[in-house]
PDB file of C-alpha atoms in Angstrom:
ATOM      1  CA  MET A 280     161.351 117.318  46.611  1.00 34.00           C
ATOM      2  CA  ARG A 281     164.822 116.248  47.663  1.00 34.00           C
ATOM      3  CA  SER A 282     166.249 119.680  47.095  1.00 34.00           C
ATOM      4  CA  THR A 283     163.601 121.107  49.388  1.00 38.00           C
ATOM      5  CA  SER A 284     164.532 118.697  52.132  1.00 38.00           C
ATOM      6  CA  ASN A 285     168.217 119.270  51.734  1.00 40.00           C
ATOM      7  CA  SER A 286     167.812 123.014  52.029  1.00 40.00           C
ATOM      8  CA  SER A 287     165.910 122.383  55.247  1.00 39.00           C
ATOM      9  CA  VAL A 288     168.806 120.333  56.597  1.00 43.00           C
ATOM     10  CA  ALA A 289     171.136 123.270  56.037  1.00 36.00           C
ATOM     11  CA  THR A 290     168.957 125.647  58.066  1.00 59.00           C
ATOM     12  CA  ALA A 291     168.010 123.366  60.989  1.00 74.00           C
ATOM     13  CA  ALA A 292     169.989 123.996  64.183  1.00 87.00           C
ATOM     14  CA  SER A 293     171.557 121.130  66.110  1.00 90.00           C
ATOM     15  CA  SER A 294     169.354 119.360  68.641  1.00 93.00           C
ATOM     16  CA  LEU A 295     169.796 120.172  72.330  1.00 93.00           C
ATOM     17  CA  TRP A 296     168.197 116.919  73.546  1.00 94.00           C
ATOM     18  CA  PRO A 297     168.619 114.175  72.625  1.00 94.00           C
ATOM     19  CA  ALA A 298     171.949 115.223  71.171  1.00 95.00           C
ATOM     20  CA  ASP A 299     172.366 114.482  67.471  1.00 93.00           C
ATOM     21  CA  GLY A 300     174.259 111.227  67.095  1.00 93.00           C
ATOM     22  CA  GLY A 301     174.094 110.436  70.815  1.00 96.00           C
ATOM     23  CA  PHE A 302     173.051 107.047  72.159  1.00 97.00           C
ATOM     24  CA  ILE A 303     169.383 107.947  72.655  1.00 97.00           C
ATOM     25  CA  ASP A 304     169.176 109.600  69.251  1.00 96.00           C
ATOM     26  CA  ARG A 305     170.815 106.657  67.468  1.00 96.00           C
ATOM     27  CA  VAL A 306     168.577 104.056  69.114  1.00 97.00           C
ATOM     28  CA  ASP A 307     165.477 106.159  68.480  1.00 97.00           C
ATOM     29  CA  LYS A 308     166.336 106.551  64.807  1.00 95.00           C
ATOM     30  CA  GLN A 309     166.929 102.808  64.457  1.00 95.00           C
ATOM     31  CA  VAL A 310     163.526 102.068  65.993  1.00 96.00           C
ATOM     32  CA  SER A 311     161.856 104.702  63.809  1.00 96.00           C
ATOM     33  CA  GLN A 312     163.504 103.750  60.501  1.00 95.00           C
ATOM     34  CA  PRO A 313     161.072 100.942  59.568  1.00 95.00           C
ATOM     35  CA  ILE A 314     158.153 103.384  59.871  1.00 95.00           C
ATOM     36  CA  PHE A 315     160.031 106.120  57.994  1.00 94.00           C
ATOM     37  CA  ARG A 316     160.451 103.755  55.073  1.00 93.00           C
ATOM     38  CA  LEU A 317     156.827 102.628  54.860  1.00 94.00           C
ATOM     39  CA  GLY A 318     154.888 103.512  51.732  1.00 94.00           C
ATOM     40  CA  PHE A 319     151.088 103.249  51.754  1.00 94.00           C
ATOM     41  CA  GLY A 320     150.270 104.794  48.388  1.00 92.00           C
ATOM     42  CA  ARG A 321     148.564 108.072  47.531  1.00 93.00           C
ATOM     43  CA  HIS A 322     145.032 107.364  48.762  1.00 94.00           C
ATOM     44  CA  ALA A 323     146.062 105.670  52.008  1.00 96.00           C
ATOM     45  CA  GLU A 324     148.515 108.500  52.732  1.00 95.00           C
ATOM     46  CA  LEU A 325     145.752 111.036  52.237  1.00 95.00           C
ATOM     47  CA  LEU A 326     143.515 109.179  54.690  1.00 96.00           C
ATOM     48  CA  LEU A 327     146.358 108.822  57.222  1.00 96.00           C
ATOM     49  CA  SER A 328     147.080 112.552  57.033  1.00 95.00           C
ATOM     50  CA  PHE A 329     143.777 113.318  58.790  1.00 96.00           C
ATOM     51  CA  PRO A 330     144.426 111.542  62.111  1.00 96.00           C
ATOM     52  CA  GLY A 331     148.119 112.215  61.585  1.00 95.00           C
ATOM     53  CA  CYS A 332     147.712 115.991  61.530  1.00 94.00           C
ATOM     54  CA  PHE A 333     144.273 117.071  62.764  1.00 96.00           C
ATOM     55  CA  PHE A 334     144.623 116.601  66.517  1.00 97.00           C
ATOM     56  CA  GLY A 335     147.326 119.248  66.841  1.00 95.00           C
ATOM     57  CA  MET A 336     145.535 121.613  64.454  1.00 95.00           C
ATOM     58  CA  PRO A 337     143.688 124.450  66.239  1.00 95.00           C
ATOM     59  CA  ALA A 338     141.025 124.559  63.498  1.00 97.00           C
ATOM     60  CA  PHE A 339     139.986 120.997  64.300  1.00 97.00           C
ATOM     61  CA  MET A 340     138.766 122.058  67.770  1.00 97.00           C
ATOM     62  CA  ALA A 341     135.643 123.408  66.069  1.00 98.00           C
ATOM     63  CA  LEU A 342     134.832 119.767  65.291  1.00 98.00           C
ATOM     64  CA  SER A 343     136.591 117.798  68.041  1.00 98.00           C
ATOM     65  CA  THR A 344     134.657 119.571  70.807  1.00 97.00           C
ATOM     66  CA  PRO A 345     131.173 118.483  69.643  1.00 97.00           C
ATOM     67  CA  ILE A 346     132.554 115.049  68.657  1.00 96.00           C
ATOM     68  CA  VAL A 347     133.696 114.465  72.244  1.00 95.00           C
ATOM     69  CA  ALA A 348     130.322 115.629  73.555  1.00 94.00           C
ATOM     70  CA  MET A 349     128.371 113.328  71.244  1.00 93.00           C
ATOM     71  CA  SER A 350     130.657 110.386  72.034  1.00 91.00           C
ATOM     72  CA  VAL A 351     130.182 110.652  75.803  1.00 88.00           C
ATOM     73  CA  ASP A 352     126.374 110.765  75.657  1.00 87.00           C
ATOM     74  CA  PRO A 353     125.198 109.972  72.109  1.00 88.00           C
ATOM     75  CA  GLU A 354     121.557 109.504  73.091  1.00 88.00           C
ATOM     76  CA  ALA A 355     121.289 113.154  74.140  1.00 89.00           C
ATOM     77  CA  ALA A 356     122.594 114.549  70.845  1.00 91.00           C
ATOM     78  CA  ARG A 357     120.181 116.223  68.428  1.00 92.00           C
ATOM     79  CA  LEU A 358     121.215 114.881  65.053  1.00 89.00           C
ATOM     80  CA  ASP A 359     118.517 116.527  62.943  1.00 89.00           C
ATOM     81  CA  GLY A 360     118.868 120.194  63.881  1.00 89.00           C
ATOM     82  CA  PRO A 361     120.554 123.144  62.151  1.00 95.00           C
ATOM     83  CA  ALA A 362     123.587 122.895  64.434  1.00 95.00           C
ATOM     84  CA  MET A 363     124.296 119.390  63.143  1.00 96.00           C
ATOM     85  CA  ALA A 364     123.946 120.690  59.593  1.00 96.00           C
ATOM     86  CA  VAL A 365     126.548 123.363  60.345  1.00 97.00           C
ATOM     87  CA  PHE A 366     128.787 120.704  61.898  1.00 97.00           C
ATOM     88  CA  CYS A 367     128.560 118.543  58.759  1.00 97.00           C
ATOM     89  CA  VAL A 368     129.317 121.506  56.495  1.00 97.00           C
ATOM     90  CA  LEU A 369     132.389 122.320  58.588  1.00 97.00           C
ATOM     91  CA  CYS A 370     133.537 118.703  58.331  1.00 98.00           C
ATOM     92  CA  VAL A 371     133.302 118.772  54.546  1.00 98.00           C
ATOM     93  CA  PHE A 372     134.939 122.201  54.341  1.00 97.00           C
ATOM     94  CA  LEU A 373     137.895 121.327  56.573  1.00 97.00           C
ATOM     95  CA  ALA A 374     138.387 117.984  54.835  1.00 97.00           C
ATOM     96  CA  GLY A 375     138.401 119.746  51.459  1.00 97.00           C
ATOM     97  CA  VAL A 376     140.892 122.391  52.570  1.00 96.00           C
ATOM     98  CA  TRP A 377     143.211 119.792  54.068  1.00 96.00           C
ATOM     99  CA  THR A 378     143.022 117.637  50.953  1.00 95.00           C
ATOM    100  CA  CYS A 379     144.181 120.610  48.883  1.00 94.00           C
ATOM    101  CA  VAL A 380     147.050 121.223  51.326  1.00 93.00           C
ATOM    102  CA  THR A 381     148.122 117.580  51.508  1.00 93.00           C
ATOM    103  CA  THR A 382     148.049 116.988  47.764  1.00 91.00           C
ATOM    104  CA  GLY A 383     149.990 120.203  47.155  1.00 87.00           C
ATOM    105  CA  ARG A 384     147.226 121.910  45.202  1.00 89.00           C
ATOM    106  CA  ASN A 385     147.184 124.887  47.556  1.00 88.00           C
ATOM    107  CA  VAL A 386     149.657 124.668  50.454  1.00 85.00           C
ATOM    108  CA  ALA A 387     148.991 128.374  51.140  1.00 87.00           C
ATOM    109  CA  TRP A 388     145.709 127.342  52.769  1.00 91.00           C
ATOM    110  CA  ALA A 389     147.583 125.738  55.688  1.00 90.00           C
ATOM    111  CA  PRO A 390     148.518 128.854  57.744  1.00 89.00           C
ATOM    112  CA  PRO A 391     144.931 129.886  58.647  1.00 92.00           C
ATOM    113  CA  LEU A 392     144.358 126.438  60.144  1.00 94.00           C
ATOM    114  CA  TYR A 393     147.059 127.162  62.758  1.00 91.00           C
ATOM    115  CA  SER A 394     146.813 130.947  63.220  1.00 89.00           C
ATOM    116  CA  SER A 395     146.359 132.775  66.526  1.00 89.00           C
ATOM    117  CA  LYS A 396     142.877 133.846  65.454  1.00 92.00           C
ATOM    118  CA  THR A 397     141.969 130.224  64.824  1.00 95.00           C
ATOM    119  CA  VAL A 398     143.318 129.226  68.263  1.00 94.00           C
ATOM    120  CA  PHE A 399     140.692 131.586  69.723  1.00 93.00           C
ATOM    121  CA  ALA A 400     137.826 131.170  67.238  1.00 96.00           C
ATOM    122  CA  ALA A 401     137.780 127.398  66.684  1.00 97.00           C
ATOM    123  CA  PRO A 402     137.169 126.332  70.323  1.00 97.00           C
ATOM    124  CA  LEU A 403     134.561 129.082  70.665  1.00 97.00           C
ATOM    125  CA  LEU A 404     132.734 127.780  67.604  1.00 97.00           C
ATOM    126  CA  GLY A 405     133.107 124.218  68.864  1.00 97.00           C
ATOM    127  CA  THR A 406     131.633 125.169  72.236  1.00 97.00           C
ATOM    128  CA  LEU A 407     128.661 126.930  70.600  1.00 97.00           C
ATOM    129  CA  LEU A 408     127.998 123.916  68.376  1.00 97.00           C
ATOM    130  CA  THR A 409     128.229 121.602  71.385  1.00 97.00           C
ATOM    131  CA  ARG A 410     125.690 123.593  73.351  1.00 96.00           C
ATOM    132  CA  ALA A 411     123.361 123.676  70.338  1.00 96.00           C
ATOM    133  CA  ILE A 412     123.686 119.953  69.587  1.00 96.00           C
ATOM    134  CA  THR A 413     123.252 118.642  73.128  1.00 94.00           C
ATOM    135  CA  GLU A 414     121.810 119.851  76.409  1.00 92.00           C
ATOM    136  CA  SER A 415     123.360 116.987  78.338  1.00 90.00           C
ATOM    137  CA  PRO A 416     125.452 118.373  81.245  1.00 89.00           C
ATOM    138  CA  CYS A 417     127.846 115.419  81.082  1.00 87.00           C
ATOM    139  CA  SER A 418     128.423 115.901  77.341  1.00 90.00           C
ATOM    140  CA  ARG A 419     129.102 119.584  77.781  1.00 93.00           C
ATOM    141  CA  SER A 420     131.401 118.921  80.741  1.00 92.00           C
ATOM    142  CA  ALA A 421     133.399 116.392  78.712  1.00 92.00           C
ATOM    143  CA  ALA A 422     133.717 118.851  75.812  1.00 95.00           C
ATOM    144  CA  ASN A 423     134.900 121.576  78.179  1.00 96.00           C
ATOM    145  CA  PHE A 424     137.401 119.165  79.703  1.00 95.00           C
ATOM    146  CA  HIS A 425     138.754 118.336  76.239  1.00 97.00           C
ATOM    147  CA  LEU A 426     139.500 122.015  75.543  1.00 97.00           C
ATOM    148  CA  LEU A 427     140.959 122.573  79.013  1.00 97.00           C
ATOM    149  CA  ALA A 428     143.279 119.585  78.660  1.00 97.00           C
ATOM    150  CA  TRP A 429     144.306 120.475  75.091  1.00 97.00           C
ATOM    151  CA  PHE A 430     145.359 124.024  75.953  1.00 97.00           C
ATOM    152  CA  THR A 431     147.074 122.993  79.191  1.00 97.00           C
ATOM    153  CA  ALA A 432     149.009 120.137  77.620  1.00 97.00           C
ATOM    154  CA  ILE A 433     149.991 122.108  74.502  1.00 96.00           C
ATOM    155  CA  ILE A 434     151.476 124.894  76.637  1.00 95.00           C
ATOM    156  CA  LEU A 435     153.706 122.327  78.348  1.00 95.00           C
ATOM    157  CA  VAL A 436     154.597 120.601  75.073  1.00 96.00           C
ATOM    158  CA  LEU A 437     155.596 123.869  73.389  1.00 93.00           C
ATOM    159  CA  GLN A 438     157.960 124.608  76.264  1.00 93.00           C
ATOM    160  CA  LEU A 439     159.487 121.132  75.991  1.00 95.00           C
ATOM    161  CA  LYS A 440     159.939 121.676  72.257  1.00 94.00           C
ATOM    162  CA  ARG A 441     161.790 124.937  72.902  1.00 91.00           C
ATOM    163  CA  LEU A 442     164.024 123.354  75.537  1.00 93.00           C
ATOM    164  CA  SER A 443     164.872 120.234  73.514  1.00 95.00           C
ATOM    165  CA  SER A 444     165.010 121.874  70.066  1.00 94.00           C
ATOM    166  CA  ARG A 445     165.238 118.424  68.550  1.00 95.00           C
ATOM    167  CA  ARG A 446     165.540 118.214  64.787  1.00 94.00           C
ATOM    168  CA  ARG A 447     162.671 116.580  62.945  1.00 93.00           C
ATOM    169  CA  PRO A 448     163.481 113.531  60.835  1.00 93.00           C
ATOM    170  CA  SER A 449     162.246 115.543  57.836  1.00 89.00           C
ATOM    171  CA  VAL A 450     165.351 117.776  58.078  1.00 88.00           C
ATOM    172  CA  CYS A 451     167.839 114.944  58.611  1.00 87.00           C
ATOM    173  CA  ALA A 452     169.438 114.052  55.284  1.00 81.00           C
ATOM    174  CA  ALA A 453     169.872 110.337  55.971  1.00 82.00           C
ATOM    175  CA  GLU A 454     166.251 109.819  57.057  1.00 83.00           C
ATOM    176  CA  VAL A 455     164.839 111.833  54.160  1.00 84.00           C
ATOM    177  CA  GLU A 456     167.021 110.080  51.588  1.00 83.00           C
ATOM    178  CA  ALA A 457     165.876 106.664  52.828  1.00 82.00           C
ATOM    179  CA  ALA A 458     162.179 107.545  53.087  1.00 85.00           C
ATOM    180  CA  VAL A 459     161.389 110.014  50.324  1.00 83.00           C
ATOM    181  CA  LYS A 460     161.196 107.425  47.553  1.00 86.00           C
ATOM    182  CA  HIS A 461     158.408 105.624  49.408  1.00 89.00           C
ATOM    183  CA  LYS A 462     156.121 108.653  49.846  1.00 90.00           C
ATOM    184  CA  SER A 463     153.446 109.579  47.319  1.00 90.00           C
ATOM    185  CA  LEU A 464     152.436 112.969  48.789  1.00 87.00           C
ATOM    186  CA  PRO A 465     155.517 115.184  49.355  1.00 81.00           C
ATOM    187  CA  ALA A 466     153.640 118.311  50.508  1.00 80.00           C
ATOM    188  CA  LEU A 467     153.577 117.288  54.187  1.00 81.00           C
ATOM    189  CA  LEU A 468     157.309 116.567  54.221  1.00 80.00           C
ATOM    190  CA  ARG A 469     157.922 120.133  53.058  1.00 78.00           C
ATOM    191  CA  LEU A 470     155.416 121.495  55.580  1.00 78.00           C
ATOM    192  CA  PHE A 471     157.143 119.873  58.569  1.00 74.00           C
ATOM    193  CA  SER A 472     160.570 120.950  57.344  1.00 73.00           C
ATOM    194  CA  ARG A 473     159.679 124.593  58.004  1.00 72.00           C
ATOM    195  CA  ASP A 474     159.977 124.206  61.781  1.00 79.00           C
ATOM    196  CA  GLY A 475     162.854 121.771  61.714  1.00 85.00           C
ATOM    197  CA  ASN A 476     163.563 121.881  65.462  1.00 88.00           C
ATOM    198  CA  GLY A 477     160.069 120.966  66.714  1.00 90.00           C
ATOM    199  CA  SER A 478     160.364 117.200  66.967  1.00 94.00           C
ATOM    200  CA  PHE A 479     160.293 116.497  70.723  1.00 96.00           C
ATOM    201  CA  PRO A 480     157.626 115.860  71.896  1.00 96.00           C
ATOM    202  CA  SER A 481     154.718 115.561  69.450  1.00 96.00           C
ATOM    203  CA  GLY A 482     151.985 118.171  69.832  1.00 95.00           C
ATOM    204  CA  ASP A 483     149.620 116.249  67.568  1.00 96.00           C
ATOM    205  CA  VAL A 484     149.814 113.058  69.630  1.00 98.00           C
ATOM    206  CA  THR A 485     149.304 115.202  72.720  1.00 98.00           C
ATOM    207  CA  GLY A 486     146.171 116.599  71.103  1.00 98.00           C
ATOM    208  CA  ALA A 487     144.990 113.116  70.146  1.00 98.00           C
ATOM    209  CA  VAL A 488     145.234 111.931  73.758  1.00 97.00           C
ATOM    210  CA  CYS A 489     143.404 115.068  74.939  1.00 97.00           C
ATOM    211  CA  PHE A 490     140.660 114.187  72.444  1.00 97.00           C
ATOM    212  CA  ALA A 491     140.487 110.542  73.501  1.00 95.00           C
ATOM    213  CA  PHE A 492     140.816 110.905  77.275  1.00 94.00           C
ATOM    214  CA  PRO A 493     137.319 112.268  78.050  1.00 92.00           C
ATOM    215  CA  ILE A 494     135.906 109.507  75.824  1.00 91.00           C
ATOM    216  CA  TRP A 495     137.995 106.864  77.589  1.00 89.00           C
ATOM    217  CA  THR A 496     136.808 108.101  80.982  1.00 85.00           C
ATOM    218  CA  GLY A 497     133.321 109.071  79.836  1.00 77.00           C
ATOM    219  CA  THR A 498     131.668 107.201  82.698  1.00 60.00           C
ATOM    220  CA  ALA A 499     133.184 109.726  85.120  1.00 58.00           C
ATOM    221  CA  PHE A 500     131.284 112.506  83.339  1.00 61.00           C
ATOM    222  CA  ARG A 501     127.886 110.816  83.246  1.00 55.00           C
ATOM    223  CA  THR A 502     127.771 108.502  86.307  1.00 47.00           C
ATOM    224  CA  THR A 503     129.101 108.266  89.831  1.00 42.00           C
ATOM    225  CA  THR A 504     131.803 105.769  88.862  1.00 42.00           C
ATOM    226  CA  ARG A 505     135.028 106.391  90.716  1.00 41.00           C
ATOM    227  CA  LEU A 506     137.950 107.689  88.714  1.00 42.00           C
ATOM    228  CA  SER A 507     139.975 104.598  89.599  1.00 42.00           C
ATOM    229  CA  SER A 508     137.155 102.384  88.357  1.00 41.00           C
ATOM    230  CA  SER A 509     136.973 104.213  85.052  1.00 43.00           C
ATOM    231  CA  PHE A 510     140.688 103.592  84.611  1.00 41.00           C
ATOM    232  CA  LEU A 511     140.099  99.869  85.043  1.00 37.00           C
ATOM    233  CA  LEU A 512     137.989 100.083  81.873  1.00 39.00           C
ATOM    234  CA  PHE A 513     140.503 102.272  80.048  1.00 43.00           C
ATOM    235  CA  PRO A 514     140.907 102.370  77.140  1.00 44.00           C
ATOM    236  CA  LEU A 515     138.658  99.680  75.637  1.00 42.00           C
ATOM    237  CA  SER A 516     135.452  99.898  77.661  1.00 53.00           C
ATOM    238  CA  SER A 517     133.213 100.567  74.663  1.00 77.00           C
ATOM    239  CA  THR A 518     133.158 100.917  70.906  1.00 84.00           C
ATOM    240  CA  THR A 519     133.673 104.679  71.108  1.00 87.00           C
ATOM    241  CA  SER A 520     136.617 104.204  73.474  1.00 87.00           C
ATOM    242  CA  ALA A 521     138.137 101.708  71.067  1.00 89.00           C
ATOM    243  CA  LEU A 522     137.721 104.172  68.193  1.00 93.00           C
ATOM    244  CA  ALA A 523     139.311 106.900  70.302  1.00 94.00           C
ATOM    245  CA  SER A 524     142.258 104.589  70.960  1.00 93.00           C
ATOM    246  CA  ILE A 525     142.589 103.933  67.225  1.00 95.00           C
ATOM    247  CA  CYS A 526     142.687 107.696  66.638  1.00 97.00           C
ATOM    248  CA  VAL A 527     145.640 108.012  69.031  1.00 97.00           C
ATOM    249  CA  ILE A 528     147.466 105.091  67.397  1.00 97.00           C
ATOM    250  CA  LEU A 529     146.898 106.470  63.889  1.00 98.00           C
ATOM    251  CA  SER A 530     147.994 109.919  65.015  1.00 98.00           C
ATOM    252  CA  ALA A 531     151.263 108.514  66.360  1.00 98.00           C
ATOM    253  CA  LEU A 532     151.770 106.372  63.264  1.00 97.00           C
ATOM    254  CA  GLY A 533     151.081 109.312  60.956  1.00 96.00           C
ATOM    255  CA  ARG A 534     153.518 111.608  62.734  1.00 96.00           C
ATOM    256  CA  VAL A 535     156.358 109.100  62.404  1.00 96.00           C
ATOM    257  CA  TYR A 536     155.320 108.047  58.886  1.00 95.00           C
ATOM    258  CA  TRP A 537     155.504 111.648  57.672  1.00 91.00           C
ATOM    259  CA  LEU A 538     158.938 112.140  59.298  1.00 92.00           C
ATOM    260  CA  ALA A 539     157.523 114.784  61.610  1.00 93.00           C
ATOM    261  CA  HIS A 540     158.664 112.868  64.704  1.00 95.00           C
ATOM    262  CA  HIS A 541     160.632 109.909  65.981  1.00 97.00           C
ATOM    263  CA  VAL A 542     159.062 107.095  67.984  1.00 98.00           C
ATOM    264  CA  LEU A 543     160.422 108.541  71.253  1.00 98.00           C
ATOM    265  CA  ASP A 544     158.727 111.868  70.478  1.00 98.00           C
ATOM    266  CA  VAL A 545     155.261 110.356  70.143  1.00 98.00           C
ATOM    267  CA  VAL A 546     155.653 108.038  73.153  1.00 98.00           C
ATOM    268  CA  VAL A 547     156.737 110.873  75.448  1.00 98.00           C
ATOM    269  CA  ALA A 548     153.935 113.065  74.101  1.00 98.00           C
ATOM    270  CA  ALA A 549     151.361 110.409  74.974  1.00 97.00           C
ATOM    271  CA  VAL A 550     152.790 110.006  78.487  1.00 97.00           C
ATOM    272  CA  VAL A 551     152.811 113.772  79.073  1.00 97.00           C
ATOM    273  CA  ALA A 552     149.256 114.138  77.788  1.00 97.00           C
ATOM    274  CA  ILE A 553     147.934 111.274  79.926  1.00 95.00           C
ATOM    275  CA  ALA A 554     149.644 112.769  82.986  1.00 96.00           C
ATOM    276  CA  VAL A 555     148.116 116.203  82.325  1.00 96.00           C
ATOM    277  CA  ASN A 556     144.658 114.757  81.679  1.00 94.00           C
ATOM    278  CA  ALA A 557     144.769 112.502  84.741  1.00 92.00           C
ATOM    279  CA  SER A 558     145.862 115.406  86.950  1.00 93.00           C
ATOM    280  CA  LEU A 559     143.073 117.639  85.670  1.00 93.00           C
ATOM    281  CA  HIS A 560     140.587 114.790  85.915  1.00 89.00           C
ATOM    282  CA  THR A 561     141.445 114.262  89.582  1.00 86.00           C
ATOM    283  CA  GLY A 562     141.627 117.975  90.385  1.00 87.00           C
ATOM    284  CA  LEU A 563     138.199 118.688  88.930  1.00 86.00           C
ATOM    285  CA  ALA A 564     136.454 115.817  90.713  1.00 78.00           C
ATOM    286  CA  ASP A 565     133.523 116.762  92.931  1.00 71.00           C
ATOM    287  CA  GLU A 566     133.597 116.552  96.713  1.00 68.00           C
ATOM    288  CA  SER A 567     132.886 112.843  96.685  1.00 59.00           C
ATOM    289  CA  GLY A 568     135.743 112.240  94.251  1.00 55.00           C
ATOM    290  CA  ARG A 569     133.369 110.249  92.068  1.00 56.00           C
ATOM    291  CA  CYS A 570     132.472 112.621  89.229  1.00 65.00           C
ATOM    292  CA  THR A 571     134.411 115.147  87.134  1.00 76.00           C
ATOM    293  CA  ILE A 572     132.774 118.513  86.454  1.00 81.00           C
ATOM    294  CA  THR A 573     134.284 121.054  84.047  1.00 89.00           C
ATOM    295  CA  ALA A 574     132.647 124.475  83.634  1.00 91.00           C
ATOM    296  CA  VAL A 575     132.420 126.199  80.277  1.00 93.00           C
ATOM    297  CA  TRP A 576     134.791 128.943  81.424  1.00 95.00           C
ATOM    298  CA  ALA A 577     137.492 126.504  82.616  1.00 94.00           C
ATOM    299  CA  PRO A 578     139.444 126.453  79.300  1.00 95.00           C
ATOM    300  CA  LEU A 579     139.671 130.248  79.187  1.00 94.00           C
ATOM    301  CA  LEU A 580     142.701 130.576  81.488  1.00 94.00           C
ATOM    302  CA  PRO A 581     144.969 128.123  79.617  1.00 95.00           C
ATOM    303  CA  LEU A 582     143.691 129.556  76.326  1.00 94.00           C
ATOM    304  CA  ALA A 583     144.738 133.037  77.426  1.00 93.00           C
ATOM    305  CA  ALA A 584     148.086 131.683  78.614  1.00 92.00           C
ATOM    306  CA  LEU A 585     148.659 129.993  75.256  1.00 91.00           C
ATOM    307  CA  LEU A 586     147.837 133.156  73.317  1.00 88.00           C
ATOM    308  CA  VAL A 587     150.204 135.161  75.533  1.00 88.00           C
ATOM    309  CA  GLN A 588     152.880 132.520  75.033  1.00 83.00           C
ATOM    310  CA  MET A 589     152.440 132.733  71.254  1.00 80.00           C
ATOM    311  CA  LYS A 590     152.592 136.540  71.394  1.00 79.00           C
ATOM    312  CA  LEU A 591     155.652 136.836  73.621  1.00 78.00           C
ATOM    313  CA  LEU A 592     157.541 133.850  72.223  1.00 74.00           C
ATOM    314  CA  PRO A 593     157.570 133.842  68.415  1.00 68.00           C
ATOM    315  CA  SER A 594     159.316 130.477  68.483  1.00 66.00           C
ATOM    316  CA  ALA A 595     156.329 128.945  70.300  1.00 62.00           C
ATOM    317  CA  GLN A 596     153.977 130.384  67.696  1.00 60.00           C
ATOM    318  CA  LYS A 597     156.118 128.928  64.909  1.00 64.00           C
ATOM    319  CA  LEU A 598     156.134 125.513  66.590  1.00 67.00           C
ATOM    320  CA  LEU A 599     152.346 125.470  66.972  1.00 67.00           C
ATOM    321  CA  LYS A 600     151.939 126.474  63.328  1.00 63.00           C
ATOM    322  CA  HIS A 601     154.502 123.904  62.132  1.00 61.00           C
ATOM    323  CA  GLY A 602     156.309 126.835  60.549  1.00 51.00           C
ATOM    324  CA  THR A 603     153.458 127.528  58.139  1.00 56.00           C
ATOM    325  CA  ARG A 604     153.292 131.034  56.765  1.00 51.00           C
ATOM    326  CA  ARG A 605     151.397 132.834  54.090  1.00 49.00           C
ATOM    327  CA  GLN A 606     152.998 132.644  50.712  1.00 45.00           C
TER     328      GLN A 606
END
């Protein structure tokens, strides 16, 4: 495992911002070190890998979209139909695939989870499942908003990654040497080492906020509560909002724990994602400014822009895929 990390250090380019060894970088590494050196054990690490990695995974949008819809208006969801059965099967399937990747049994299964085809197919499947599970307009609007925000924010984050080109902790010899002895599942450390300059900011934490935001502000999708009023309740206005907040916290913790990011990377990612979501939330408000409405076609433009970005900029595609490639 150490030889793998060391080879990654040799191939990772120097960071553009923050500069390696500069004041910001040194302080950030000092703040992050206690989390780098945590060790939760094999089973806890496996559980942490789900919130730690799923929210930036395109494949997860097949599940996150209906989850958001059901969270915003649970009473309208049909839990006994064939669509819910398909949803449950997908949950088990994706959990099984990721378990094999995380435990190192079959790391070659990771690339399809991040591929360009998955970026297109997963949200489409998620939208179809959402429409089959619930007929609630507010649930569907919230699910559409989730996809719109995810694609929009990820486009911005990928550009910031390219401009900063910050090295991940997983390709910094000192951080790896101090942390590797505490980790029980080395497969993720090797996975993140493949795109060693994708640290700043965190795409997964961005995705987690884009998942949580329509749940946090769910009242704006189903009532005439003003946007400002919904923010007064944010983020602990209900049990589902509290769970969404926990998802964001666990995502940030997992990214730093697995040496994929520093603390600064996840904090900036959360700020960027909240800014993008709040801007979209305000821009999509109805004429009264009291309710947010997102059409099913709204995510298509940022989706197309993301696919073009991945096609024209191979580096952006590599960053989204965490450097995964077929073996």
